[in-house]
Amino acid sequence: MSRKWLEHEGRTWIEKGIITSDQHRRLIQLYPEQKRAVGIIPILGSILVGLGILSFTAANWQDIPELVRLIMIGLVLVLFYAAGGVYYRKGQERLGIALLSIGLITFGAGIVLVAQMFHLVAYDTTSFIVWGCAGLLLTYLYPSRFLFLLSLLIMTWSQWYSVVEFNNFSYFTFAVTVLGFGYYWRNRQNALLAWCLALSFTAQSLMMVTVNDWPFTWFFLPVWLLYSLMDWNKERRSVYPFQAVPLVAAYLFNLFIVLFWDEGHVESSSFYEDIAAQPLIYGLSLLILLGISLAGKQRYKRLESAPDWMLALPFFYLTSGMDVVYLIILSLFSLYLLWRGYAEEWRLKINLGTLLFLCSTMAAYFKLTWGFMDKSVFFILGGIMLLALSWFLNRRKQKFLADIEEENSHELQ
């Protein structure tokens, strides 16, 4: 809720006699604009100072004596951590978090610089994992969304660096991400943190399958496991990012099959070896996950969301017609998501369903017309169709959301 929105809507509430002018003024005082704006400044300042420290040390590091370098690293580290802790305890939380963040960035820079100073050669990412763990510990000591996101970014980057540079997937990093950051989120549920954590989990699952040269569809087992476990959380909306990200990942895979699968070349290619997991184990695993998910949905009376699982159906084992089947699934899922969004009056689902429906429509258009239609006509007709569909769906969505707001205002009267 923004202060501007409250000021605008508040005048309407006063005119309708819902609240008095005094109550309106007291509500606005709960959201001081100046304080919110000033609160962002320390965070931005910490980012700039952190970048400044990194660039300064990188440019001048070789000219500084080794002993002075060590003293500088230790002094700056202790200074920022101590100052951050003091300001945090005094109630200036944003400034305290900003200083602690600089301390964390300095810690990471110190690891790299000390390694360079003594010509230490790393054969894994242990030092970066220590950096990420320090950030996680700091997040528990001083609860903050910014520290959480900064530490999660360090840990995810550490995993990516391990895969790219050492061709090795760090299961310890993955476990810390799931357990450490997951436990923090469970105690302080927040939508932004949920989105970022779900993206990190999905990205690391993809790295694990890629670096081990496993068939691609093994990637969906941890992803659907995440989806299934979230069905056992009573509060639906706060955990929805953990289910939306797996659904989008499955949707993109199905879309890839629709666009790029070529039945004529499948026998001579390594297509199945690259994507198809061992059928028996994969099928049984999916059935177990489906059972866990449905049991959770049944417990909290959310069985109407069971059609989400249509995206998990392993049609890639079919020897022919796979792309057509997946195209039908994409269209059905998009329409289902739109229907659930309108039924639950949930803006996020309506927006996501609209986007996916446009994608599936364009995929069908591309699949059916690319081979024989003139390319200029193809793009013109495709653009017109996309614009028309977008206009119609957005108009429908705005009318529906406006009706909801009108109903809510009538209920308040």
Short mmCIF file of C-alpha atoms in Angstrom, two decimals:
data_model
loop_
_atom_site.label_atom_id
_atom_site.label_comp_id
_atom_site.label_asym_id
_atom_site.label_seq_id
_atom_site.Cartn_x
_atom_site.Cartn_y
_atom_site.Cartn_z
CA MET A 1 0.00 0.00 0.00
CA SER A 2 1.51 3.32 -1.09
CA ARG A 3 1.04 6.66 0.61
CA LYS A 4 -0.22 8.25 -2.62
CA TRP A 5 -2.84 5.51 -3.06
CA LEU A 6 -3.95 5.93 0.55
CA GLU A 7 -4.27 9.70 0.17
CA HIS A 8 -6.36 9.31 -2.99
CA GLU A 9 -8.61 6.51 -1.77
CA GLY A 10 -8.92 8.06 1.68
CA ARG A 11 -10.73 11.11 0.29
CA THR A 12 -13.30 8.78 -1.30
CA TRP A 13 -13.75 6.91 1.98
CA ILE A 14 -14.33 10.21 3.82
CA GLU A 15 -16.96 11.29 1.27
CA LYS A 16 -18.76 7.97 1.71
CA GLY A 17 -18.61 8.22 5.49
CA ILE A 18 -16.46 5.12 5.92
CA ILE A 19 -13.80 6.94 7.94
CA THR A 20 -13.44 10.43 9.40
CA SER A 21 -10.88 13.05 8.38
CA ASP A 22 -9.00 12.47 11.62
CA GLN A 23 -8.79 8.72 10.98
CA HIS A 24 -7.62 9.43 7.42
CA ARG A 25 -4.85 11.68 8.73
CA ARG A 26 -3.76 9.08 11.28
CA LEU A 27 -3.65 6.36 8.60
CA ILE A 28 -1.43 8.53 6.37
CA GLN A 29 0.89 9.20 9.29
CA LEU A 30 1.60 5.47 9.43
CA TYR A 31 3.34 5.74 6.04
CA PRO A 32 5.68 8.76 6.22
CA GLU A 33 6.86 9.39 2.67
CA GLN A 34 10.07 11.10 3.63
CA LYS A 35 11.14 8.29 5.94
CA ARG A 36 10.53 5.64 3.24
CA ALA A 37 12.52 7.58 0.68
CA VAL A 38 15.41 8.25 3.03
CA GLY A 39 15.42 4.59 4.08
CA ILE A 40 16.47 3.51 0.59
CA ILE A 41 19.49 5.81 0.52
CA PRO A 42 21.71 3.77 2.89
CA ILE A 43 21.12 0.65 0.79
CA LEU A 44 22.10 2.45 -2.40
CA GLY A 45 25.03 4.00 -0.58
CA SER A 46 26.25 0.61 0.59
CA ILE A 47 26.20 -0.69 -2.99
CA LEU A 48 28.19 2.28 -4.27
CA VAL A 49 30.71 2.13 -1.43
CA GLY A 50 31.11 -1.62 -1.93
CA LEU A 51 31.76 -1.15 -5.65
CA GLY A 52 34.17 1.67 -4.83
CA ILE A 53 36.16 -0.53 -2.44
CA LEU A 54 36.40 -3.28 -5.02
CA SER A 55 37.50 -0.97 -7.85
CA PHE A 56 40.00 0.96 -5.67
CA THR A 57 41.70 -2.12 -4.32
CA ALA A 58 41.79 -3.72 -7.76
CA ALA A 59 43.45 -0.65 -9.27
CA ASN A 60 46.01 0.05 -6.52
CA TRP A 61 46.52 -3.27 -4.82
CA GLN A 62 49.95 -4.05 -6.23
CA ASP A 63 51.38 -0.71 -5.06
CA ILE A 64 50.51 -1.31 -1.40
CA PRO A 65 52.92 -3.26 0.91
CA GLU A 66 51.65 -6.72 1.93
CA LEU A 67 51.49 -5.98 5.66
CA VAL A 68 49.51 -2.81 5.01
CA ARG A 69 47.17 -4.77 2.77
CA LEU A 70 46.40 -7.28 5.52
CA ILE A 71 45.85 -4.53 8.07
CA MET A 72 43.57 -2.70 5.65
CA ILE A 73 41.45 -5.74 5.03
CA GLY A 74 41.07 -6.60 8.71
CA LEU A 75 40.50 -3.00 9.78
CA VAL A 76 37.86 -2.23 7.17
CA LEU A 77 36.11 -5.50 7.88
CA VAL A 78 35.92 -4.98 11.63
CA LEU A 79 35.01 -1.32 11.22
CA PHE A 80 32.00 -1.92 8.99
CA TYR A 81 30.72 -4.92 10.96
CA ALA A 82 31.06 -3.09 14.29
CA ALA A 83 29.48 0.12 13.02
CA GLY A 84 26.66 -1.81 11.37
CA GLY A 85 25.93 -3.71 14.57
CA VAL A 86 25.93 -0.55 16.67
CA TYR A 87 23.58 1.36 14.38
CA TYR A 88 21.30 -1.65 14.04
CA ARG A 89 20.93 -1.98 17.81
CA LYS A 90 20.28 1.76 18.13
CA GLY A 91 17.22 1.42 15.91
CA GLN A 92 18.71 2.77 12.68
CA GLU A 93 18.19 -0.55 10.99
CA ARG A 94 18.59 0.51 7.37
CA LEU A 95 21.89 2.27 8.01
CA GLY A 96 23.05 -0.69 10.10
CA ILE A 97 22.14 -3.18 7.36
CA ALA A 98 23.90 -1.01 4.78
CA LEU A 99 27.14 -1.00 6.80
CA LEU A 100 26.88 -4.73 7.45
CA SER A 101 26.41 -5.30 3.72
CA ILE A 102 29.59 -3.35 2.99
CA GLY A 103 31.34 -5.50 5.59
CA LEU A 104 30.12 -8.64 3.81
CA ILE A 105 31.29 -7.36 0.41
CA THR A 106 34.62 -6.43 1.97
CA PHE A 107 34.91 -9.94 3.39
CA GLY A 108 34.53 -11.43 -0.08
CA ALA A 109 36.94 -8.95 -1.62
CA GLY A 110 39.41 -9.77 1.17
CA ILE A 111 39.27 -13.48 0.34
CA VAL A 112 40.13 -12.81 -3.29
CA LEU A 113 42.84 -10.28 -2.52
CA VAL A 114 44.59 -12.43 0.10
CA ALA A 115 44.58 -15.35 -2.35
CA GLN A 116 46.19 -13.13 -4.98
CA MET A 117 48.71 -11.74 -2.49
CA PHE A 118 50.08 -15.15 -1.51
CA HIS A 119 49.55 -16.73 -4.96
CA LEU A 120 47.11 -19.30 -3.62
CA VAL A 121 45.58 -21.53 -6.27
CA ALA A 122 41.99 -22.69 -5.75
CA TYR A 123 40.76 -26.01 -7.09
CA ASP A 124 37.19 -25.55 -5.88
CA THR A 125 34.89 -22.81 -4.61
CA THR A 126 35.30 -23.40 -0.87
CA SER A 127 36.33 -19.79 -0.25
CA PHE A 128 33.21 -18.48 -1.98
CA ILE A 129 31.04 -20.93 -0.08
CA VAL A 130 32.54 -19.58 3.16
CA TRP A 131 31.67 -16.10 1.92
CA GLY A 132 28.06 -17.11 1.25
CA CYS A 133 27.79 -18.88 4.63
CA ALA A 134 29.07 -15.74 6.36
CA GLY A 135 26.32 -13.80 4.60
CA LEU A 136 23.73 -16.36 5.69
CA LEU A 137 24.93 -16.17 9.30
CA LEU A 138 24.75 -12.38 9.12
CA THR A 139 21.19 -12.64 7.78
CA TYR A 140 20.15 -14.73 10.78
CA LEU A 141 21.84 -12.33 13.22
CA TYR A 142 20.39 -9.22 11.59
CA PRO A 143 17.18 -10.21 9.77
CA SER A 144 16.99 -8.26 6.54
CA ARG A 145 15.66 -8.87 3.03
CA PHE A 146 18.66 -7.09 1.53
CA LEU A 147 21.17 -9.27 3.39
CA PHE A 148 19.15 -12.36 2.43
CA LEU A 149 19.19 -11.46 -1.27
CA LEU A 150 22.86 -10.48 -1.22
CA SER A 151 23.86 -13.75 0.47
CA LEU A 152 21.63 -15.81 -1.83
CA LEU A 153 23.22 -14.12 -4.84
CA ILE A 154 26.70 -14.96 -3.53
CA MET A 155 25.75 -18.59 -2.93
CA THR A 156 24.11 -19.00 -6.35
CA TRP A 157 27.04 -17.33 -8.08
CA SER A 158 29.39 -19.66 -6.18
CA GLN A 159 27.49 -22.64 -7.59
CA TRP A 160 27.61 -21.24 -11.12
CA TYR A 161 31.35 -20.55 -10.81
CA SER A 162 31.97 -24.10 -9.57
CA VAL A 163 30.10 -25.56 -12.54
CA VAL A 164 31.69 -23.31 -15.17
CA GLU A 165 35.29 -23.23 -13.90
CA PHE A 166 35.69 -26.63 -12.24
CA ASN A 167 32.94 -28.66 -13.93
CA ASN A 168 31.77 -29.67 -10.49
CA PHE A 169 28.39 -29.31 -8.80
CA SER A 170 28.64 -28.40 -5.12
CA TYR A 171 26.01 -30.40 -3.21
CA PHE A 172 27.01 -28.58 -0.05
CA THR A 173 26.14 -25.23 -1.64
CA PHE A 174 22.83 -26.67 -2.81
CA ALA A 175 22.08 -27.99 0.69
CA VAL A 176 22.93 -24.66 2.34
CA THR A 177 20.68 -22.87 -0.15
CA VAL A 178 17.76 -25.20 0.49
CA LEU A 179 18.09 -25.64 4.25
CA GLY A 180 19.72 -22.40 5.36
CA PHE A 181 17.83 -19.92 3.23
CA GLY A 182 14.72 -22.08 3.20
CA TYR A 183 14.49 -22.18 6.99
CA TYR A 184 14.96 -18.42 7.17
CA TRP A 185 12.17 -17.88 4.64
CA ARG A 186 9.88 -20.28 6.51
CA ASN A 187 10.14 -18.16 9.65
CA ARG A 188 9.83 -14.83 7.79
CA GLN A 189 7.68 -15.52 4.75
CA ASN A 190 7.94 -12.91 2.04
CA ALA A 191 6.94 -13.00 -1.64
CA LEU A 192 10.10 -11.39 -3.01
CA LEU A 193 12.35 -13.75 -1.06
CA ALA A 194 10.23 -16.69 -2.20
CA TRP A 195 10.60 -15.74 -5.88
CA CYS A 196 14.38 -15.35 -5.59
CA LEU A 197 14.84 -18.55 -3.58
CA ALA A 198 12.69 -20.52 -6.03
CA LEU A 199 14.72 -19.18 -8.97
CA SER A 200 18.00 -20.07 -7.24
CA PHE A 201 16.75 -23.58 -6.46
CA THR A 202 15.60 -24.12 -10.05
CA ALA A 203 18.81 -22.73 -11.54
CA GLN A 204 20.96 -24.95 -9.30
CA SER A 205 18.85 -28.00 -10.17
CA LEU A 206 19.47 -27.25 -13.85
CA MET A 207 23.22 -26.90 -13.20
CA MET A 208 23.27 -30.25 -11.36
CA VAL A 209 21.71 -32.10 -14.31
CA THR A 210 23.85 -30.31 -16.87
CA VAL A 211 27.23 -30.79 -15.21
CA ASN A 212 26.56 -34.49 -14.60
CA ASP A 213 25.45 -35.05 -18.22
CA TRP A 214 22.20 -36.61 -17.06
CA PRO A 215 19.20 -36.72 -19.42
CA PHE A 216 17.56 -33.33 -19.19
CA THR A 217 14.23 -34.49 -17.78
CA TRP A 218 15.89 -35.55 -14.49
CA PHE A 219 15.87 -31.81 -13.87
CA PHE A 220 12.14 -31.96 -13.24
CA LEU A 221 12.32 -34.33 -10.27
CA PRO A 222 13.75 -31.78 -7.77
CA VAL A 223 11.59 -29.10 -9.36
CA TRP A 224 8.36 -31.07 -8.94
CA LEU A 225 9.51 -32.13 -5.48
CA LEU A 226 9.63 -28.45 -4.55
CA TYR A 227 6.16 -27.98 -6.01
CA SER A 228 4.78 -30.97 -4.09
CA LEU A 229 6.23 -29.98 -0.72
CA MET A 230 4.70 -26.52 -1.03
CA ASP A 231 1.26 -28.12 -1.23
CA TRP A 232 1.74 -28.98 2.45
CA ASN A 233 1.90 -25.32 3.39
CA LYS A 234 -1.43 -24.02 4.65
CA GLU A 235 -0.93 -20.48 3.36
CA ARG A 236 -1.25 -20.67 -0.43
CA ARG A 237 -0.38 -17.23 -1.73
CA SER A 238 2.89 -16.79 0.15
CA VAL A 239 4.27 -20.09 -1.24
CA TYR A 240 2.92 -19.68 -4.75
CA PRO A 241 6.28 -18.48 -6.16
CA PHE A 242 7.71 -21.89 -5.24
CA GLN A 243 5.04 -23.47 -7.43
CA ALA A 244 4.90 -20.83 -10.16
CA VAL A 245 8.61 -21.17 -11.01
CA PRO A 246 8.40 -24.99 -11.51
CA LEU A 247 5.27 -24.53 -13.62
CA VAL A 248 6.99 -21.92 -15.80
CA ALA A 249 10.05 -24.20 -16.15
CA ALA A 250 7.85 -27.12 -17.24
CA TYR A 251 5.93 -24.84 -19.60
CA LEU A 252 9.16 -23.64 -21.25
CA PHE A 253 10.33 -27.24 -21.71
CA ASN A 254 7.04 -28.19 -23.35
CA LEU A 255 7.25 -25.09 -25.52
CA PHE A 256 10.77 -26.06 -26.58
CA ILE A 257 9.51 -29.48 -27.66
CA VAL A 258 6.70 -27.89 -29.67
CA LEU A 259 9.01 -25.50 -31.49
CA PHE A 260 12.10 -27.59 -32.10
CA TRP A 261 11.17 -31.27 -32.07
CA ASP A 262 11.49 -32.77 -35.55
CA GLU A 263 9.89 -36.15 -36.05
CA GLY A 264 11.78 -36.76 -39.29
CA HIS A 265 15.19 -36.69 -37.63
CA VAL A 266 14.46 -38.23 -34.27
CA GLU A 267 15.71 -41.73 -35.14
CA SER A 268 19.12 -40.52 -36.30
CA SER A 269 19.69 -38.05 -33.49
CA SER A 270 20.57 -38.36 -29.83
CA PHE A 271 17.33 -36.64 -28.92
CA TYR A 272 16.03 -39.31 -26.55
CA GLU A 273 19.44 -39.85 -24.97
CA ASP A 274 19.72 -36.15 -24.27
CA ILE A 275 16.32 -35.57 -22.71
CA ALA A 276 14.58 -38.82 -21.78
CA ALA A 277 15.28 -40.15 -18.28
CA GLN A 278 15.06 -43.87 -17.53
CA PRO A 279 11.28 -44.45 -17.99
CA LEU A 280 10.56 -46.77 -15.05
CA ILE A 281 12.42 -44.81 -12.38
CA TYR A 282 11.26 -41.47 -13.75
CA GLY A 283 7.64 -42.58 -13.99
CA LEU A 284 7.57 -44.06 -10.48
CA SER A 285 9.22 -40.95 -9.04
CA LEU A 286 6.66 -38.71 -10.70
CA LEU A 287 3.82 -40.86 -9.36
CA ILE A 288 5.21 -40.60 -5.83
CA LEU A 289 5.54 -36.82 -6.13
CA LEU A 290 2.02 -36.61 -7.56
CA GLY A 291 0.73 -38.56 -4.57
CA ILE A 292 2.52 -36.25 -2.12
CA SER A 293 1.15 -33.21 -3.93
CA LEU A 294 -2.44 -34.47 -4.12
CA ALA A 295 -2.39 -35.46 -0.46
CA GLY A 296 -1.34 -31.92 0.47
CA LYS A 297 -3.96 -30.40 -1.80
CA GLN A 298 -6.60 -32.71 -0.31
CA ARG A 299 -5.63 -31.76 3.25
CA TYR A 300 -5.99 -28.03 2.60
CA LYS A 301 -8.92 -28.38 0.17
CA ARG A 302 -7.05 -27.21 -2.92
CA LEU A 303 -7.70 -30.12 -5.28
CA GLU A 304 -8.90 -27.67 -7.93
CA SER A 305 -5.21 -26.88 -8.58
CA ALA A 306 -4.43 -30.54 -9.41
CA PRO A 307 -4.53 -29.84 -13.21
CA ASP A 308 -1.16 -28.09 -12.75
CA TRP A 309 0.27 -31.58 -13.12
CA MET A 310 -0.75 -31.79 -16.78
CA LEU A 311 2.58 -30.03 -17.52
CA ALA A 312 4.47 -32.90 -15.88
CA LEU A 313 3.01 -35.65 -18.08
CA PRO A 314 6.00 -37.33 -19.84
CA PHE A 315 4.78 -37.28 -23.45
CA PHE A 316 8.41 -37.08 -24.59
CA TYR A 317 8.45 -40.88 -24.56
CA LEU A 318 6.07 -40.90 -27.54
CA THR A 319 7.71 -41.87 -30.81
CA SER A 320 5.48 -39.62 -32.93
CA GLY A 321 3.07 -36.73 -32.50
CA MET A 322 4.86 -35.48 -29.42
CA ASP A 323 4.79 -31.83 -30.52
CA VAL A 324 1.04 -31.86 -31.21
CA VAL A 325 0.27 -33.38 -27.82
CA TYR A 326 2.45 -30.83 -26.04
CA LEU A 327 0.82 -28.00 -28.00
CA ILE A 328 -2.59 -29.14 -26.82
CA ILE A 329 -1.29 -29.36 -23.25
CA LEU A 330 0.13 -25.82 -23.41
CA SER A 331 -3.16 -24.41 -24.67
CA LEU A 332 -5.21 -26.28 -22.08
CA PHE A 333 -2.92 -25.23 -19.25
CA SER A 334 -3.00 -21.57 -20.28
CA LEU A 335 -6.79 -21.56 -20.41
CA TYR A 336 -6.98 -23.42 -17.11
CA LEU A 337 -4.66 -20.89 -15.45
CA LEU A 338 -6.76 -18.00 -16.76
CA TRP A 339 -9.92 -19.67 -15.49
CA ARG A 340 -8.42 -20.24 -12.03
CA GLY A 341 -7.15 -16.65 -11.92
CA TYR A 342 -10.63 -15.29 -12.58
CA ALA A 343 -12.28 -17.81 -10.25
CA GLU A 344 -9.89 -17.01 -7.38
CA GLU A 345 -9.81 -13.27 -8.23
CA TRP A 346 -6.01 -13.50 -8.22
CA ARG A 347 -4.25 -10.89 -10.34
CA LEU A 348 -0.93 -12.80 -10.50
CA LYS A 349 -2.59 -15.88 -12.01
CA ILE A 350 -4.57 -13.78 -14.48
CA ASN A 351 -1.41 -12.02 -15.68
CA LEU A 352 0.57 -15.27 -15.88
CA GLY A 353 -2.28 -17.07 -17.65
CA THR A 354 -2.60 -14.21 -20.16
CA LEU A 355 1.13 -14.32 -20.94
CA LEU A 356 1.21 -18.10 -21.32
CA PHE A 357 -1.91 -18.13 -23.50
CA LEU A 358 -0.30 -15.60 -25.86
CA CYS A 359 2.87 -17.74 -25.97
CA SER A 360 0.99 -20.96 -26.72
CA THR A 361 -1.08 -19.25 -29.41
CA MET A 362 2.02 -17.89 -31.12
CA ALA A 363 3.71 -21.31 -30.82
CA ALA A 364 0.76 -22.92 -32.60
CA TYR A 365 0.81 -20.21 -35.27
CA PHE A 366 4.56 -20.65 -35.77
CA LYS A 367 4.32 -24.44 -35.91
CA LEU A 368 1.45 -24.53 -38.37
CA THR A 369 2.35 -21.74 -40.78
CA TRP A 370 6.16 -21.27 -40.80
CA GLY A 371 6.79 -23.98 -43.38
CA PHE A 372 4.56 -22.76 -46.21
CA MET A 373 3.66 -19.13 -45.61
CA ASP A 374 5.61 -16.18 -47.04
CA LYS A 375 7.79 -14.87 -44.18
CA SER A 376 6.72 -11.23 -44.50
CA VAL A 377 3.07 -12.25 -44.41
CA PHE A 378 3.87 -14.61 -41.54
CA PHE A 379 5.27 -11.84 -39.34
CA ILE A 380 2.57 -9.30 -40.27
CA LEU A 381 -0.29 -11.69 -39.56
CA GLY A 382 1.42 -12.96 -36.42
CA GLY A 383 1.93 -9.45 -35.09
CA ILE A 384 -1.68 -8.46 -35.81
CA MET A 385 -2.97 -11.60 -34.15
CA LEU A 386 -0.77 -11.08 -31.10
CA LEU A 387 -1.83 -7.44 -30.72
CA ALA A 388 -5.51 -8.33 -31.10
CA LEU A 389 -5.31 -11.13 -28.55
CA SER A 390 -3.33 -8.98 -26.15
CA TRP A 391 -5.89 -6.16 -26.45
CA PHE A 392 -8.82 -8.50 -25.90
CA LEU A 393 -7.30 -10.32 -22.89
CA ASN A 394 -6.12 -7.11 -21.22
CA ARG A 395 -9.53 -5.50 -21.75
CA ARG A 396 -11.19 -8.54 -20.22
CA LYS A 397 -8.77 -8.50 -17.29
CA GLN A 398 -9.19 -4.79 -16.57
CA LYS A 399 -12.98 -5.08 -16.66
CA PHE A 400 -12.90 -8.06 -14.34
CA LEU A 401 -10.55 -6.39 -11.83
CA ALA A 402 -12.61 -3.18 -11.96
CA ASP A 403 -15.75 -5.20 -11.17
CA ILE A 404 -13.99 -6.76 -8.18
CA GLU A 405 -12.92 -3.38 -6.83
CA GLU A 406 -16.45 -2.05 -7.27
CA GLU A 407 -17.89 -5.03 -5.40
CA ASN A 408 -15.39 -4.55 -2.60
CA SER A 409 -16.29 -0.88 -2.29
CA HIS A 410 -19.99 -1.80 -2.08
CA GLU A 411 -19.26 -4.32 0.65
CA LEU A 412 -17.42 -1.65 2.64
CA GLN A 413 -20.52 0.54 2.46
#
